[in-house]
Amino acid sequence: MPAHIAVENIRNHRGERVTLLVREGLVAGFASEGTVDVPDTAERFDGGGKMILPGLVDGHIHLDKTLIGLPFIPHIPGETVAKRIAAERELRRTVALPVSARGGALIEKIAALGTVAVRSHVDIDTEIGLKGLEQVLSLRESHGHLIEIEIVAFPQSGIIRDPGTAELLHEAVAAGADLVGGLDPAGIDKDIEGHLNAVFAVAERHNVGVDLHLHDGGTLGAFELRQIAERTIALSLQGRVAVSHAFCLGELDEADFGRTAALLARAGVSIMTNGPGPVPMPPVKRLAEAGVRVFCGSDNIRDAWSPFGNGDLIERAGIICDRQDFRADDDLERAFELVTEASGAMLGRADPLSPGAPADFILVDCGSIAETLAERPVRRTVFKAGRRIAEAGRLV
Ligand SMILES: [Zn+2]
C-alpha cells in the first residue's frame, strides 16, 4: 500500500467539495477541492462525488453467539431471560460450526456494510469456560485488517448462580478480554451486592472497564443503576463503565429518572441502547440533556436470542429514530452519532476523521446525514486504514 493516498472528488456532510489526504493509514487532513498539492507518490482515488462519513462503530455485539454461516435455525421461544439462557446453552451444544467460522462470517458481513470497530461481549460460564473467548481473540488477529475488536468477558449464565464464574472472569481478563461484563444482578443472580462485588473486583484487580447487561425494569433497575454509579465513583472508574439496555430508564417517573440520570452523569456511566423491540427504552435526548453519554450497537444478530439483525448500523440508527420519534434533521444526526462518535469514544477511538485518526470511512451517494438515515443506502464504499475494503455491500 502506498504511504500517501488522496481521496478526491468527495463532499463532506455539509456539502463542501473536499480532498482527503491519508498518510500511513491515518487521516492527514482535509483540504478544499483544488487547493491541495497531491504528492506525486500518492495513490489517487476518485470518490465519484459521493459524501464521506465516518466508519461505523458497533458498541454492542455478540460475535460468539451468531448462527450466521449455518442454515437458518428457527427461533426457540423463551419468554424470560432465564429461559432464553437455558435454551441457548442447549442449542450451543449442537451447533456444527465453531465460533471462529460464525463470528468470522459476521465480521465479513458487517465490515462490508461499513463497520470498522466493535465491542463484542463473549460468553464466559462454567460449561464453555474460556473457549469462546479464545476463538474471538484469534478472530481479533485474523480479521484485524477488517475490524477492531474490543472484548467484554460476559457472564451470560450469571455469577452467583453459576459458581466458578467469578474466577473465570478474572482468567478471561488475564487472557486478553478488555472489560468485564455482568447481567441482571437482581433478575438473574438474585443478589445485587454479590453480583456487583464480583464484577467490580475484576475491574479493580485488573484495572479494566465494565459493561453490564441490565434488563431489570422499573425502580429495581434504577436502584441497580445507582449502585453501579456509586461503585464506579468509589473505584475512580468514571468514563470506563457502561450499562447496556437499561430498559428501566424508559419507565421511571420524573423524580426517579432525574436523580438516576444525574448520578449516572456524575459517575460518567454510559448507556448502550440498540432500540429494542416492544419494551421500554432509555430516552436518548433526555439522557444527553442530563449529561449521560448514550451509544448504540446491534446486540443479537441471528442467534438464540433473535432471528433478526443484519449488523447494518445505519439501519440501526434508523430504528433508534423510529423508537424515539426522531424526524428532524438534527435528531437524525444525533442518532447517527450514536453509531459513530459516541460508540467510538466508548472504544477509546479518536474523533472520527480528525487528523491522526484511523482513515476509516464510508462513501455514500446521499446529500446529508439525515438523507443517509432515511435512504439507508446499500451502495457504500468502505475504507479501513486508508485501504478500500468493500464496495456495494461486498468485500473487495
Ligand atoms: Zn447483549
mmCIF file of N, CA, C and O in Angstrom, residues 86-172:
data_model
loop_
_atom_site.group_PDB
_atom_site.id
_atom_site.type_symbol
_atom_site.label_atom_id
_atom_site.label_comp_id
_atom_site.label_asym_id
_atom_site.label_seq_id
_atom_site.Cartn_x
_atom_site.Cartn_y
_atom_site.Cartn_z
ATOM 1 N N ALA A 86 -31.188 -20.797 29.172
ATOM 2 C CA ALA A 86 -31.230 -22.270 29.140
ATOM 3 C C ALA A 86 -31.346 -22.776 27.705
ATOM 4 O O ALA A 86 -30.649 -23.725 27.308
ATOM 5 N N ALA A 87 -32.201 -22.127 26.901
ATOM 6 C CA ALA A 87 -32.387 -22.556 25.514
ATOM 7 C C ALA A 87 -31.098 -22.386 24.717
ATOM 8 O O ALA A 87 -30.726 -23.235 23.901
ATOM 9 N N GLU A 88 -30.398 -21.292 24.981
ATOM 10 C CA GLU A 88 -29.157 -21.060 24.250
ATOM 11 C C GLU A 88 -28.104 -22.102 24.593
ATOM 12 O O GLU A 88 -27.387 -22.596 23.721
ATOM 13 N N ARG A 89 -28.006 -22.451 25.872
ATOM 14 C CA ARG A 89 -26.990 -23.448 26.274
ATOM 15 C C ARG A 89 -27.286 -24.786 25.615
ATOM 16 O O ARG A 89 -26.374 -25.510 25.215
ATOM 17 N N GLU A 90 -28.576 -25.116 25.508
ATOM 18 C CA GLU A 90 -28.988 -26.359 24.857
ATOM 19 C C GLU A 90 -28.575 -26.344 23.373
ATOM 20 O O GLU A 90 -27.956 -27.284 22.872
ATOM 21 N N LEU A 91 -28.910 -25.237 22.707
ATOM 22 C CA LEU A 91 -28.608 -25.102 21.277
ATOM 23 C C LEU A 91 -27.093 -25.126 21.025
ATOM 24 O O LEU A 91 -26.612 -25.750 20.078
ATOM 25 N N ARG A 92 -26.357 -24.446 21.915
ATOM 26 C CA ARG A 92 -24.909 -24.308 21.747
ATOM 27 C C ARG A 92 -24.211 -25.667 21.645
ATOM 28 O O ARG A 92 -23.224 -25.816 20.945
ATOM 29 N N ARG A 93 -24.769 -26.656 22.348
ATOM 30 C CA ARG A 93 -24.135 -27.986 22.360
ATOM 31 C C ARG A 93 -24.251 -28.684 21.011
ATOM 32 O O ARG A 93 -23.538 -29.639 20.744
ATOM 33 N N THR A 94 -25.191 -28.229 20.169
ATOM 34 C CA THR A 94 -25.446 -28.941 18.911
ATOM 35 C C THR A 94 -24.939 -28.196 17.674
ATOM 36 O O THR A 94 -25.005 -28.722 16.572
ATOM 37 N N VAL A 95 -24.462 -26.955 17.857
ATOM 38 C CA VAL A 95 -24.091 -26.143 16.686
ATOM 39 C C VAL A 95 -22.826 -26.703 16.031
ATOM 40 O O VAL A 95 -21.831 -26.973 16.696
ATOM 41 N N ALA A 96 -22.911 -26.866 14.701
ATOM 42 C CA ALA A 96 -21.833 -27.565 13.994
ATOM 43 C C ALA A 96 -20.600 -26.693 13.749
ATOM 44 O O ALA A 96 -19.484 -27.201 13.745
ATOM 45 N N LEU A 97 -20.804 -25.392 13.552
ATOM 46 C CA LEU A 97 -19.656 -24.542 13.194
ATOM 47 C C LEU A 97 -19.035 -23.909 14.435
ATOM 48 O O LEU A 97 -19.750 -23.477 15.332
ATOM 49 N N PRO A 98 -17.708 -23.803 14.478
ATOM 50 C CA PRO A 98 -17.071 -23.131 15.622
ATOM 51 C C PRO A 98 -17.286 -21.618 15.584
ATOM 52 O O PRO A 98 -17.651 -21.053 14.555
ATOM 53 N N VAL A 99 -17.040 -20.981 16.739
ATOM 54 C CA VAL A 99 -17.163 -19.527 16.859
ATOM 55 C C VAL A 99 -16.315 -18.829 15.801
ATOM 56 O O VAL A 99 -16.740 -17.829 15.203
ATOM 57 N N SER A 100 -15.133 -19.360 15.544
ATOM 58 C CA SER A 100 -14.237 -18.678 14.601
ATOM 59 C C SER A 100 -14.879 -18.573 13.222
ATOM 60 O O SER A 100 -14.734 -17.549 12.546
ATOM 61 N N ALA A 101 -15.627 -19.599 12.804
ATOM 62 C CA ALA A 101 -16.264 -19.569 11.480
ATOM 63 C C ALA A 101 -17.500 -18.668 11.484
ATOM 64 O O ALA A 101 -17.686 -17.836 10.589
ATOM 65 N N ARG A 102 -18.354 -18.802 12.508
ATOM 66 C CA ARG A 102 -19.584 -17.991 12.558
ATOM 67 C C ARG A 102 -19.249 -16.519 12.795
ATOM 68 O O ARG A 102 -19.737 -15.629 12.105
ATOM 69 N N GLY A 103 -18.400 -16.284 13.784
ATOM 70 C CA GLY A 103 -18.005 -14.896 14.086
ATOM 71 C C GLY A 103 -17.255 -14.272 12.917
ATOM 72 O O GLY A 103 -17.429 -13.090 12.606
ATOM 73 N N GLY A 104 -16.436 -15.078 12.247
ATOM 74 C CA GLY A 104 -15.691 -14.576 11.085
ATOM 75 C C GLY A 104 -16.643 -14.176 9.966
ATOM 76 O O GLY A 104 -16.459 -13.140 9.309
ATOM 77 N N ALA A 105 -17.686 -15.001 9.754
ATOM 78 C CA ALA A 105 -18.671 -14.681 8.708
ATOM 79 C C ALA A 105 -19.411 -13.387 9.057
ATOM 80 O O ALA A 105 -19.688 -12.554 8.179
ATOM 81 N N LEU A 106 -19.710 -13.203 10.332
ATOM 82 C CA LEU A 106 -20.403 -11.974 10.745
ATOM 83 C C LEU A 106 -19.501 -10.756 10.559
ATOM 84 O O LEU A 106 -19.945 -9.704 10.079
ATOM 85 N N ILE A 107 -18.231 -10.895 10.915
ATOM 86 C CA ILE A 107 -17.298 -9.768 10.734
ATOM 87 C C ILE A 107 -17.239 -9.369 9.259
ATOM 88 O O ILE A 107 -17.293 -8.177 8.912
ATOM 89 N N GLU A 108 -17.151 -10.363 8.373
ATOM 90 C CA GLU A 108 -17.062 -10.042 6.945
ATOM 91 C C GLU A 108 -18.336 -9.345 6.466
ATOM 92 O O GLU A 108 -18.281 -8.409 5.664
ATOM 93 N N LYS A 109 -19.459 -9.780 6.996
ATOM 94 C CA LYS A 109 -20.746 -9.164 6.601
ATOM 95 C C LYS A 109 -20.820 -7.695 7.049
ATOM 96 O O LYS A 109 -21.181 -6.814 6.262
ATOM 97 N N ILE A 110 -20.443 -7.426 8.299
ATOM 98 C CA ILE A 110 -20.610 -6.054 8.800
ATOM 99 C C ILE A 110 -19.489 -5.129 8.319
ATOM 100 O O ILE A 110 -19.719 -3.936 8.136
ATOM 101 N N ALA A 111 -18.308 -5.688 8.100
ATOM 102 C CA ALA A 111 -17.226 -4.848 7.555
ATOM 103 C C ALA A 111 -17.632 -4.334 6.178
ATOM 104 O O ALA A 111 -17.363 -3.173 5.828
ATOM 105 N N ALA A 112 -18.318 -5.172 5.412
ATOM 106 C CA ALA A 112 -18.754 -4.769 4.074
ATOM 107 C C ALA A 112 -19.818 -3.681 4.135
ATOM 108 O O ALA A 112 -20.035 -2.958 3.162
ATOM 109 N N LEU A 113 -20.478 -3.543 5.291
ATOM 110 C CA LEU A 113 -21.507 -2.501 5.464
ATOM 111 C C LEU A 113 -20.930 -1.224 6.083
ATOM 112 O O LEU A 113 -21.657 -0.261 6.311
ATOM 113 N N GLY A 114 -19.639 -1.245 6.413
ATOM 114 C CA GLY A 114 -19.020 -0.020 6.912
ATOM 115 C C GLY A 114 -18.684 -0.016 8.387
ATOM 116 O O GLY A 114 -18.263 1.005 8.921
ATOM 117 N N THR A 115 -18.871 -1.145 9.079
ATOM 118 C CA THR A 115 -18.490 -1.214 10.495
ATOM 119 C C THR A 115 -16.981 -1.432 10.588
ATOM 120 O O THR A 115 -16.451 -2.366 9.995
ATOM 121 N N VAL A 116 -16.311 -0.543 11.322
ATOM 122 C CA VAL A 116 -14.846 -0.592 11.379
ATOM 123 C C VAL A 116 -14.330 -1.022 12.746
ATOM 124 O O VAL A 116 -13.151 -1.327 12.905
ATOM 125 N N ALA A 117 -15.208 -1.047 13.763
ATOM 126 C CA ALA A 117 -14.795 -1.469 15.106
ATOM 127 C C ALA A 117 -16.028 -1.953 15.859
ATOM 128 O O ALA A 117 -17.137 -1.455 15.624
ATOM 129 N N VAL A 118 -15.829 -2.927 16.748
ATOM 130 C CA VAL A 118 -16.943 -3.458 17.540
ATOM 131 C C VAL A 118 -16.498 -3.674 18.985
ATOM 132 O O VAL A 118 -15.322 -3.911 19.260
ATOM 133 N N ARG A 119 -17.471 -3.591 19.898
ATOM 134 C CA ARG A 119 -17.291 -4.108 21.252
ATOM 135 C C ARG A 119 -18.097 -5.402 21.312
ATOM 136 O O ARG A 119 -19.328 -5.368 21.227
ATOM 137 N N SER A 120 -17.412 -6.539 21.429
ATOM 138 C CA SER A 120 -18.120 -7.820 21.470
ATOM 139 C C SER A 120 -18.125 -8.384 22.883
ATOM 140 O O SER A 120 -17.072 -8.563 23.499
ATOM 141 N N HIS A 121 -19.312 -8.665 23.379
ATOM 142 C CA HIS A 121 -19.443 -9.431 24.611
ATOM 143 C C HIS A 121 -19.206 -10.898 24.232
ATOM 144 O O HIS A 121 -19.624 -11.341 23.156
ATOM 145 N N VAL A 122 -18.519 -11.642 25.092
ATOM 146 C CA VAL A 122 -18.232 -13.058 24.817
ATOM 147 C C VAL A 122 -18.614 -13.867 26.056
ATOM 148 O O VAL A 122 -18.157 -13.565 27.173
ATOM 149 N N ASP A 123 -19.447 -14.878 25.858
ATOM 150 C CA ASP A 123 -19.957 -15.680 26.983
ATOM 151 C C ASP A 123 -18.828 -16.371 27.748
ATOM 152 O O ASP A 123 -17.960 -17.030 27.152
ATOM 153 N N ILE A 124 -18.882 -16.221 29.058
ATOM 154 C CA ILE A 124 -17.977 -16.923 29.961
ATOM 155 C C ILE A 124 -18.871 -17.643 30.971
ATOM 156 O O ILE A 124 -19.662 -16.986 31.670
ATOM 157 N N ASP A 125 -18.813 -18.962 31.043
ATOM 158 C CA ASP A 125 -19.556 -19.699 32.071
ATOM 159 C C ASP A 125 -18.807 -20.988 32.367
ATOM 160 O O ASP A 125 -17.788 -21.287 31.725
ATOM 161 N N THR A 126 -19.309 -21.748 33.331
ATOM 162 C CA THR A 126 -18.533 -22.913 33.773
ATOM 163 C C THR A 126 -18.640 -24.084 32.797
ATOM 164 O O THR A 126 -17.901 -25.051 32.932
ATOM 165 N N GLU A 127 -19.530 -23.985 31.816
ATOM 166 C CA GLU A 127 -19.597 -25.049 30.815
ATOM 167 C C GLU A 127 -18.641 -24.770 29.653
ATOM 168 O O GLU A 127 -17.853 -25.619 29.265
ATOM 169 N N ILE A 128 -18.692 -23.546 29.140
ATOM 170 C CA ILE A 128 -17.875 -23.231 27.954
ATOM 171 C C ILE A 128 -16.490 -22.710 28.358
ATOM 172 O O ILE A 128 -15.556 -22.729 27.550
ATOM 173 N N GLY A 129 -16.368 -22.271 29.615
ATOM 174 C CA GLY A 129 -15.075 -21.769 30.093
ATOM 175 C C GLY A 129 -14.592 -20.605 29.245
ATOM 176 O O GLY A 129 -15.348 -19.666 28.990
ATOM 177 N N LEU A 130 -13.335 -20.665 28.803
ATOM 178 C CA LEU A 130 -12.757 -19.574 28.010
ATOM 179 C C LEU A 130 -12.691 -19.939 26.526
ATOM 180 O O LEU A 130 -12.034 -19.242 25.746
ATOM 181 N N LYS A 131 -13.386 -21.009 26.128
ATOM 182 C CA LYS A 131 -13.251 -21.482 24.732
ATOM 183 C C LYS A 131 -13.750 -20.447 23.721
ATOM 184 O O LYS A 131 -13.120 -20.232 22.684
ATOM 185 N N GLY A 132 -14.897 -19.817 24.012
ATOM 186 C CA GLY A 132 -15.416 -18.789 23.097
ATOM 187 C C GLY A 132 -14.468 -17.605 23.036
ATOM 188 O O GLY A 132 -14.191 -17.064 21.964
ATOM 189 N N LEU A 133 -13.962 -17.222 24.204
ATOM 190 C CA LEU A 133 -13.034 -16.091 24.269
ATOM 191 C C LEU A 133 -11.793 -16.361 23.416
ATOM 192 O O LEU A 133 -11.347 -15.506 22.658
ATOM 193 N N GLU A 134 -11.240 -17.573 23.546
ATOM 194 C CA GLU A 134 -10.021 -17.894 22.793
ATOM 195 C C GLU A 134 -10.260 -17.731 21.294
ATOM 196 O O GLU A 134 -9.393 -17.236 20.557
ATOM 197 N N GLN A 135 -11.458 -18.130 20.844
ATOM 198 C CA GLN A 135 -11.726 -18.025 19.401
ATOM 199 C C GLN A 135 -11.957 -16.585 18.964
ATOM 200 O O GLN A 135 -11.568 -16.202 17.863
ATOM 201 N N VAL A 136 -12.575 -15.780 19.828
ATOM 202 C CA VAL A 136 -12.749 -14.370 19.455
ATOM 203 C C VAL A 136 -11.390 -13.649 19.493
ATOM 204 O O VAL A 136 -11.110 -12.782 18.660
ATOM 205 N N LEU A 137 -10.527 -14.049 20.433
ATOM 206 C CA LEU A 137 -9.168 -13.481 20.440
ATOM 207 C C LEU A 137 -8.442 -13.824 19.139
ATOM 208 O O LEU A 137 -7.715 -12.995 18.580
ATOM 209 N N SER A 138 -8.668 -15.045 18.627
ATOM 210 C CA SER A 138 -7.992 -15.396 17.375
ATOM 211 C C SER A 138 -8.620 -14.640 16.193
ATOM 212 O O SER A 138 -7.920 -14.276 15.253
ATOM 213 N N LEU A 139 -9.927 -14.360 16.277
ATOM 214 C CA LEU A 139 -10.556 -13.532 15.228
ATOM 215 C C LEU A 139 -9.969 -12.121 15.228
ATOM 216 O O LEU A 139 -9.845 -11.481 14.188
ATOM 217 N N ARG A 140 -9.638 -11.628 16.427
ATOM 218 C CA ARG A 140 -9.057 -10.287 16.514
ATOM 219 C C ARG A 140 -7.753 -10.230 15.700
ATOM 220 O O ARG A 140 -7.450 -9.231 15.072
ATOM 221 N N GLU A 141 -7.002 -11.344 15.719
ATOM 222 C CA GLU A 141 -5.766 -11.406 14.921
ATOM 223 C C GLU A 141 -6.076 -11.584 13.437
ATOM 224 O O GLU A 141 -5.603 -10.837 12.597
ATOM 225 N N SER A 142 -6.919 -12.600 13.137
ATOM 226 C CA SER A 142 -7.119 -12.970 11.730
ATOM 227 C C SER A 142 -7.919 -11.919 10.957
ATOM 228 O O SER A 142 -7.770 -11.800 9.749
ATOM 229 N N HIS A 143 -8.782 -11.170 11.639
ATOM 230 C CA HIS A 143 -9.662 -10.226 10.943
ATOM 231 C C HIS A 143 -9.380 -8.762 11.294
ATOM 232 O O HIS A 143 -10.189 -7.884 11.025
ATOM 233 N N GLY A 144 -8.214 -8.526 11.895
ATOM 234 C CA GLY A 144 -7.864 -7.167 12.315
ATOM 235 C C GLY A 144 -7.750 -6.175 11.170
ATOM 236 O O GLY A 144 -7.890 -4.973 11.371
ATOM 237 N N HIS A 145 -7.503 -6.677 9.960
ATOM 238 C CA HIS A 145 -7.412 -5.772 8.809
ATOM 239 C C HIS A 145 -8.798 -5.257 8.401
ATOM 240 O O HIS A 145 -8.907 -4.291 7.660
ATOM 241 N N LEU A 146 -9.862 -5.930 8.887
ATOM 242 C CA LEU A 146 -11.229 -5.509 8.565
ATOM 243 C C LEU A 146 -11.856 -4.728 9.711
ATOM 244 O O LEU A 146 -12.639 -3.797 9.483
ATOM 245 N N ILE A 147 -11.565 -5.130 10.935
ATOM 246 C CA ILE A 147 -12.331 -4.594 12.067
ATOM 247 C C ILE A 147 -11.494 -4.658 13.352
ATOM 248 O O ILE A 147 -10.734 -5.593 13.542
ATOM 249 N N GLU A 148 -11.628 -3.636 14.183
ATOM 250 C CA GLU A 148 -11.030 -3.688 15.520
ATOM 251 C C GLU A 148 -12.035 -4.355 16.448
ATOM 252 O O GLU A 148 -13.227 -4.062 16.380
ATOM 253 N N ILE A 149 -11.563 -5.212 17.331
ATOM 254 C CA ILE A 149 -12.471 -5.916 18.245
ATOM 255 C C ILE A 149 -12.065 -5.635 19.681
ATOM 256 O O ILE A 149 -10.928 -5.924 20.079
ATOM 257 N N GLU A 150 -13.003 -5.069 20.452
ATOM 258 C CA GLU A 150 -12.830 -4.928 21.896
ATOM 259 C C GLU A 150 -13.702 -6.006 22.531
ATOM 260 O O GLU A 150 -14.808 -6.260 22.061
ATOM 261 N N ILE A 151 -13.202 -6.648 23.587
ATOM 262 C CA ILE A 151 -13.891 -7.832 24.127
ATOM 263 C C ILE A 151 -14.314 -7.614 25.583
ATOM 264 O O ILE A 151 -13.517 -7.181 26.419
ATOM 265 N N VAL A 152 -15.579 -7.942 25.855
ATOM 266 C CA VAL A 152 -16.112 -7.921 27.221
ATOM 267 C C VAL A 152 -16.303 -9.375 27.673
ATOM 268 O O VAL A 152 -16.973 -10.146 26.985
ATOM 269 N N ALA A 153 -15.730 -9.733 28.805
ATOM 270 C CA ALA A 153 -15.943 -11.072 29.384
ATOM 271 C C ALA A 153 -17.326 -11.072 30.030
ATOM 272 O O ALA A 153 -17.550 -10.399 31.043
ATOM 273 N N PHE A 154 -18.260 -11.812 29.431
ATOM 274 C CA PHE A 154 -19.685 -11.665 29.756
ATOM 275 C C PHE A 154 -20.238 -12.923 30.451
ATOM 276 O O PHE A 154 -20.336 -13.983 29.832
ATOM 277 N N PRO A 155 -20.621 -12.793 31.724
ATOM 278 C CA PRO A 155 -21.167 -13.951 32.449
ATOM 279 C C PRO A 155 -22.641 -14.177 32.115
ATOM 280 O O PRO A 155 -23.512 -13.916 32.950
ATOM 281 N N GLN A 156 -22.917 -14.702 30.925
ATOM 282 C CA GLN A 156 -24.294 -14.836 30.440
ATOM 283 C C GLN A 156 -25.154 -15.701 31.357
ATOM 284 O O GLN A 156 -26.365 -15.526 31.426
ATOM 285 N N SER A 157 -24.555 -16.665 32.052
ATOM 286 C CA SER A 157 -25.355 -17.555 32.897
ATOM 287 C C SER A 157 -25.406 -17.086 34.344
ATOM 288 O O SER A 157 -25.838 -17.820 35.231
ATOM 289 N N GLY A 158 -24.961 -15.857 34.599
ATOM 290 C CA GLY A 158 -24.911 -15.359 35.965
ATOM 291 C C GLY A 158 -23.557 -15.649 36.603
ATOM 292 O O GLY A 158 -22.708 -16.341 36.018
ATOM 293 N N ILE A 159 -23.363 -15.109 37.794
ATOM 294 C CA ILE A 159 -22.100 -15.303 38.505
ATOM 295 C C ILE A 159 -22.363 -16.102 39.782
ATOM 296 O O ILE A 159 -21.787 -17.168 39.988
ATOM 297 N N ILE A 160 -23.285 -15.599 40.584
ATOM 298 C CA ILE A 160 -23.579 -16.255 41.862
ATOM 299 C C ILE A 160 -24.250 -17.607 41.631
ATOM 300 O O ILE A 160 -23.950 -18.594 42.305
ATOM 301 N N ARG A 161 -25.140 -17.671 40.625
ATOM 302 C CA ARG A 161 -25.883 -18.917 40.415
ATOM 303 C C ARG A 161 -25.095 -19.928 39.578
ATOM 304 O O ARG A 161 -25.567 -21.037 39.342
ATOM 305 N N ASP A 162 -23.902 -19.538 39.131
ATOM 306 C CA ASP A 162 -23.029 -20.459 38.378
ATOM 307 C C ASP A 162 -21.647 -20.409 39.038
ATOM 308 O O ASP A 162 -20.710 -19.792 38.517
ATOM 309 N N PRO A 163 -21.512 -21.032 40.225
ATOM 310 C CA PRO A 163 -20.266 -20.904 40.995
ATOM 311 C C PRO A 163 -19.040 -21.321 40.175
ATOM 312 O O PRO A 163 -19.080 -22.320 39.458
ATOM 313 N N GLY A 164 -18.005 -20.520 40.285
ATOM 314 C CA GLY A 164 -16.797 -20.746 39.484
ATOM 315 C C GLY A 164 -16.652 -19.675 38.404
ATOM 316 O O GLY A 164 -15.559 -19.456 37.872
ATOM 317 N N THR A 165 -17.776 -18.997 38.089
ATOM 318 C CA THR A 165 -17.734 -17.986 37.017
ATOM 319 C C THR A 165 -16.893 -16.778 37.413
ATOM 320 O O THR A 165 -16.172 -16.215 36.583
ATOM 321 N N ALA A 166 -16.964 -16.373 38.683
ATOM 322 C CA ALA A 166 -16.188 -15.196 39.113
ATOM 323 C C ALA A 166 -14.700 -15.413 38.827
ATOM 324 O O ALA A 166 -14.024 -14.526 38.288
ATOM 325 N N GLU A 167 -14.203 -16.599 39.143
ATOM 326 C CA GLU A 167 -12.789 -16.899 38.895
ATOM 327 C C GLU A 167 -12.502 -16.875 37.382
ATOM 328 O O GLU A 167 -11.465 -16.389 36.932
ATOM 329 N N LEU A 168 -13.460 -17.419 36.609
ATOM 330 C CA LEU A 168 -13.272 -17.435 35.150
ATOM 331 C C LEU A 168 -13.210 -16.017 34.571
ATOM 332 O O LEU A 168 -12.496 -15.771 33.594
ATOM 333 N N LEU A 169 -13.964 -15.084 35.176
ATOM 334 C CA LEU A 169 -13.926 -13.702 34.675
ATOM 335 C C LEU A 169 -12.528 -13.100 34.877
ATOM 336 O O LEU A 169 -12.005 -12.412 33.994
ATOM 337 N N HIS A 170 -11.920 -13.392 36.039
ATOM 338 C CA HIS A 170 -10.532 -12.936 36.249
ATOM 339 C C HIS A 170 -9.613 -13.558 35.193
ATOM 340 O O HIS A 170 -8.779 -12.877 34.592
ATOM 341 N N GLU A 171 -9.793 -14.851 34.953
ATOM 342 C CA GLU A 171 -8.933 -15.545 33.971
ATOM 343 C C GLU A 171 -9.150 -14.984 32.573
ATOM 344 O O GLU A 171 -8.200 -14.857 31.788
ATOM 345 N N ALA A 172 -10.409 -14.644 32.260
ATOM 346 C CA ALA A 172 -10.719 -14.125 30.919
ATOM 347 C C ALA A 172 -10.002 -12.798 30.684
ATOM 348 O O ALA A 172 -9.442 -12.562 29.607
#
